[in-house]
Amino acid sequence: MEELFIIENLSKSFGNKKVLHNISLRIFKGEIFTILGPSGVGKTTLLRILNLLEMPTTGKLIFNGKDTAILQKNNVMGRMSMLFQIPAVFNTSVFKNVAYGLQIRKMDKKTINIKVIDALALVGLAGFENQKALTLSGGEAQRMAFARAIVFKPDVILLDEPTANLDPANVAKIEEIIQKIRSELGTTIIMASHNIHQVRRLADRVGILLNGELIEVNTKDQIFTHPNDPRSIAFIKGDIIY
Ligand SMILES: Nc1ncnc2c1ncn2[C@@H]1O[C@H](COP(=O)(O)OP(=O)(O)O)[C@@H](O)[C@H]1O
Ligand SMILES: [Mg+2]
């Protein structure tokens, strides 16, 4: 398997507060990798570092074989997309919200049209092109954000608790979309979650993050049937309150 990310001894501090400690991890192309852990342990920080929104304080981050310390941010733009708990919605049509990233790349109209229509179809929003994005429901807005994220076919999508604010019906739809993106587009998916059940449904591999420390990384089956670290066992059993 080919690595998309190689993370070596990575740490992150904000001022004198150390948020991530000596993280070493490999993420492979085409997998659904989830970072599982309670609130406040550093999941968002780790995703923001992978997305090059934050610099690590120490350690190494390799993306697609290249050291990100010397890679310009614009070299990876378009190869990564990040989605947040609350989707960003621009005050314009659904079509324009999704087309935005293509328009700034000065793609021709016909190509943009095809790509936007395809992306909206994949997330179940065919026919919503002309609706004002601000009138979408929460679930629809998050699906639109997925369309915006996949429309330029990135290598990787970083998902930060993408269903945390949604009702069960929309959670199911989003989970279906995540699986479809991986199976139809082959996109690598890295998702942060505190939800053990969701991770069990979606992940290929899981890293358990507690207090900034990646305590265990393994396949989903191993993590849920034979966790190695006593803290993983406690978290999976629900003994760690989150
Ligand atoms: N820009 C920042 N400045 C200072 N502290 C931060 C900053 N971003 C995150 N933190 C702190 O880092 C810790 C981990 O936060 P976060 O990565 O958001 O965790 P999680 O996503 O697992 O809930 C928290 O204690 C948070 O307050
Ligand atoms: Mg977070």
Coordinates of C-alpha atoms and ligand atoms in Angstrom, one line a residue:
M1 CA 0.0 0.0 0.0
E2 CA 1.2 3.4 -0.9
E3 CA 1.4 6.1 1.8
L4 CA -0.4 9.4 1.3
F5 CA 0.8 10.9 4.6
I6 CA 3.8 10.0 6.7
I7 CA 3.9 11.6 10.1
E8 CA 7.0 11.3 12.2
N9 CA 7.4 12.4 15.8
L10 CA 5.1 15.3 15.3
S11 CA 4.3 17.5 18.2
K12 CA 2.2 20.7 18.5
S13 CA 2.2 23.4 21.2
F14 CA 0.2 26.6 21.5
G15 CA 2.3 28.8 23.6
N16 CA 3.4 26.6 26.5
K17 CA 0.4 24.3 26.1
K18 CA 1.4 21.0 24.4
V19 CA -1.6 19.7 22.5
L20 CA 0.0 16.8 20.4
H21 CA 2.8 14.6 21.7
N22 CA 5.1 12.7 19.4
I23 CA 2.6 11.5 16.9
S24 CA 3.9 8.9 14.3
L25 CA 1.5 7.6 11.8
R26 CA 1.1 6.4 8.2
I27 CA -2.1 7.0 6.2
F28 CA -2.5 4.9 3.1
K29 CA -4.0 6.0 -0.2
G30 CA -7.7 5.0 -0.6
E31 CA -8.3 4.1 3.1
I32 CA -10.9 5.5 5.5
F33 CA -8.8 6.4 8.5
T34 CA -10.5 7.7 11.6
I35 CA -9.0 9.6 14.5
L36 CA -11.1 8.5 17.5
G37 CA -11.1 10.3 20.8
P38 CA -13.1 12.3 23.3
S39 CA -13.5 16.1 23.1
G40 CA -10.4 18.3 23.5
V41 CA -7.7 15.7 22.9
G42 CA -6.3 17.3 19.7
K43 CA -8.3 15.8 16.8
T44 CA -9.1 19.1 15.1
T45 CA -5.5 20.3 15.6
L46 CA -4.1 17.1 14.0
L47 CA -6.5 17.5 11.0
R48 CA -5.5 21.2 10.6
I49 CA -1.9 20.2 10.6
L50 CA -2.5 17.6 7.9
N51 CA -4.4 20.2 5.9
L52 CA -1.4 22.6 6.3
L53 CA -3.6 25.1 8.1
E54 CA -1.2 24.8 11.1
M55 CA 2.5 24.1 11.3
P56 CA 3.7 21.3 13.6
T57 CA 6.0 22.6 16.4
T58 CA 8.4 19.7 15.9
G59 CA 8.5 16.6 13.7
K60 CA 8.0 15.7 10.1
L61 CA 5.0 15.6 7.8
I62 CA 5.3 14.0 4.4
F63 CA 2.4 14.4 1.9
N64 CA 2.6 12.3 -1.3
G65 CA 6.3 11.7 -0.8
K66 CA 7.1 15.4 -0.3
D67 CA 8.2 17.1 3.0
T68 CA 5.5 19.7 3.7
A69 CA 8.0 21.9 5.5
I70 CA 9.4 22.8 2.2
L71 CA 6.2 22.4 0.2
Q72 CA 4.3 25.6 -0.7
K73 CA 0.7 25.6 0.5
N74 CA -0.5 26.2 -3.1
N75 CA 1.2 23.0 -4.3
V76 CA -1.3 21.0 -2.3
M77 CA -4.3 23.2 -2.8
G78 CA -6.9 21.2 -4.7
R79 CA -5.3 18.0 -3.5
M80 CA -6.9 18.2 -0.1
S81 CA -10.3 19.4 1.1
M82 CA -11.4 19.8 4.7
L83 CA -14.9 19.7 6.0
F84 CA -16.0 21.1 9.4
Q85 CA -18.8 20.3 11.8
I86 CA -20.7 23.3 10.6
P87 CA -20.6 23.7 6.9
A88 CA -19.6 27.0 5.3
V89 CA -22.5 28.3 3.2
F90 CA -22.0 31.3 0.9
N91 CA -25.1 33.5 0.3
T92 CA -25.7 32.4 -3.3
S93 CA -27.1 29.5 -5.2
V94 CA -26.2 25.9 -4.4
F95 CA -24.6 25.7 -7.9
K96 CA -22.3 28.7 -7.2
N97 CA -21.4 27.3 -3.8
V98 CA -20.2 24.1 -5.3
A99 CA -18.6 25.8 -8.4
Y100 CA -16.6 28.3 -6.4
G101 CA -13.4 26.3 -6.2
L102 CA -13.5 25.6 -9.9
Q103 CA -14.2 29.2 -10.9
I104 CA -11.2 30.5 -9.0
R105 CA -9.2 28.0 -11.0
K106 CA -10.5 29.6 -14.2
M107 CA -12.0 26.4 -15.6
D108 CA -14.3 26.8 -18.6
K109 CA -18.0 27.0 -18.0
K110 CA -19.0 23.7 -19.7
T111 CA -16.5 21.7 -17.7
I112 CA -17.6 23.4 -14.5
N113 CA -21.2 22.7 -15.3
I114 CA -20.6 19.0 -15.8
K115 CA -18.4 18.7 -12.6
V116 CA -20.9 20.5 -10.4
I117 CA -23.9 18.4 -11.7
D118 CA -21.9 15.2 -11.1
A119 CA -20.9 16.3 -7.6
L120 CA -24.4 17.3 -6.6
A121 CA -25.8 14.0 -7.9
L122 CA -23.3 12.0 -5.8
V123 CA -24.5 13.7 -2.6
G124 CA -28.2 13.4 -3.5
L125 CA -28.7 17.0 -4.3
A126 CA -29.6 16.8 -8.0
G127 CA -32.1 19.5 -8.9
F128 CA -31.0 21.8 -6.1
E129 CA -28.7 23.9 -8.4
N130 CA -30.8 27.1 -8.3
Q131 CA -31.9 27.0 -4.7
K132 CA -30.4 29.6 -2.4
A133 CA -27.9 27.8 -0.3
L134 CA -29.0 29.7 2.9
T135 CA -32.4 28.0 2.6
L136 CA -31.0 24.5 2.8
S137 CA -31.6 22.3 5.9
G138 CA -28.6 21.5 8.0
G139 CA -28.3 18.0 6.5
E140 CA -28.6 19.4 2.9
A141 CA -26.0 22.1 3.7
Q142 CA -23.5 19.5 4.9
R143 CA -24.2 17.5 1.7
M144 CA -23.6 20.6 -0.4
A145 CA -20.3 21.1 1.5
F146 CA -19.3 17.5 0.5
A147 CA -20.1 18.3 -3.1
R148 CA -17.9 21.4 -2.9
A149 CA -15.1 19.3 -1.3
I150 CA -15.2 16.6 -4.0
V151 CA -15.9 18.7 -7.1
F152 CA -12.2 19.1 -7.9
K153 CA -11.4 15.4 -7.1
P154 CA -8.9 15.9 -4.3
D155 CA -6.6 13.1 -3.2
V156 CA -7.8 13.3 0.3
I157 CA -10.8 14.7 2.3
L158 CA -10.3 15.6 5.9
L159 CA -13.6 15.4 7.9
D160 CA -13.9 17.0 11.3
E161 CA -16.8 15.4 13.0
P162 CA -19.0 15.9 9.9
T163 CA -22.2 14.6 11.5
A164 CA -21.9 16.1 15.0
N165 CA -24.8 18.5 14.4
L166 CA -27.1 16.3 12.4
D167 CA -30.1 14.1 13.2
P168 CA -29.9 10.3 12.7
A169 CA -31.5 10.3 9.2
N170 CA -29.0 12.8 7.9
V171 CA -26.1 11.1 9.7
A172 CA -27.0 7.9 7.8
K173 CA -27.1 9.9 4.5
I174 CA -23.7 11.5 5.2
E175 CA -22.2 8.1 6.1
E176 CA -23.5 6.7 2.8
I177 CA -21.9 9.6 1.0
I178 CA -18.5 9.1 2.7
Q179 CA -18.5 5.4 1.6
K180 CA -19.6 6.4 -1.9
I181 CA -16.8 9.0 -2.3
R182 CA -14.3 6.4 -1.3
S183 CA -15.7 3.6 -3.5
E184 CA -16.6 5.7 -6.6
L185 CA -13.8 8.3 -6.5
G186 CA -11.1 6.4 -4.6
T187 CA -10.5 9.4 -2.4
T188 CA -8.6 8.9 0.8
I189 CA -10.7 9.9 3.8
I190 CA -9.4 11.0 7.2
M191 CA -12.1 11.6 9.7
A192 CA -12.0 12.8 13.3
S193 CA -14.8 11.5 15.5
H194 CA -15.7 11.0 19.1
N195 CA -18.5 8.6 18.1
I196 CA -17.5 5.0 18.6
H197 CA -20.5 3.7 16.7
Q198 CA -19.8 5.8 13.6
V199 CA -16.2 4.8 13.6
R200 CA -17.3 1.1 13.8
R201 CA -19.5 1.7 10.8
L202 CA -17.1 3.6 8.6
A203 CA -13.4 3.0 9.4
D204 CA -10.9 0.8 7.8
R205 CA -8.3 1.7 10.4
V206 CA -8.5 3.7 13.6
G207 CA -6.1 5.7 15.7
I208 CA -7.1 6.4 19.3
L209 CA -6.1 9.8 20.4
L210 CA -6.2 10.6 24.2
N211 CA -4.7 13.8 25.6
G212 CA -2.7 14.5 22.5
E213 CA -1.2 11.0 22.4
L214 CA -1.9 8.5 19.7
I215 CA -2.1 5.5 22.0
E216 CA -3.1 2.8 19.5
V217 CA -3.4 2.5 15.7
N218 CA -4.9 -0.6 14.2
T219 CA -7.5 -2.0 11.9
K220 CA -11.0 -1.5 13.0
D221 CA -11.5 -5.1 13.8
Q222 CA -8.4 -5.3 16.0
I223 CA -9.3 -2.1 17.8
F224 CA -12.8 -3.2 18.6
T225 CA -12.2 -6.9 19.3
H226 CA -8.6 -6.9 20.7
P227 CA -7.5 -3.4 21.8
N228 CA -4.0 -3.5 23.1
D229 CA -3.9 -0.5 25.4
P230 CA -5.9 -0.5 28.6
R231 CA -7.0 3.1 27.9
S232 CA -8.4 2.0 24.5
I233 CA -10.4 -0.7 26.3
A234 CA -11.7 1.8 28.7
F235 CA -12.7 4.2 26.0
I236 CA -14.3 1.6 23.8
K237 CA -16.3 0.2 26.8
G238 CA -17.5 3.7 27.6
D239 CA -15.6 4.0 30.9
I240 CA -13.9 7.2 29.7
I241 CA -16.6 9.8 29.8
Y242 CA -16.7 12.1 26.8
Ligands
LIG1 N1 -5.2 28.1 18.3 C1 -5.2 27.5 19.5 N2 -4.6 28.2 20.6 C2 -4.5 27.7 21.8 N3 -5.1 26.5 22.1 C3 -5.6 25.8 21.2 C4 -5.8 26.3 19.8 N4 -6.4 25.3 19.1 C5 -6.7 24.3 19.9 N5 -6.2 24.6 21.2 C6 -6.4 23.7 22.3 O1 -5.9 22.4 22.0 C7 -6.6 21.4 22.6 C8 -7.1 20.4 21.6 O2 -8.1 21.0 20.8 P1 -8.8 20.4 19.5 O3 -7.7 20.0 18.6 O4 -9.8 21.3 19.1 O5 -9.4 19.0 20.2 P2 -10.6 18.1 19.7 O6 -10.8 18.4 18.2 O7 -10.2 16.7 19.9 O8 -11.8 18.5 20.5 C9 -7.7 22.1 23.4 O9 -7.3 22.2 24.7 C10 -7.8 23.4 22.8 O10 -8.2 24.4 23.7
MG2 MG -12.5 19.0 17.3

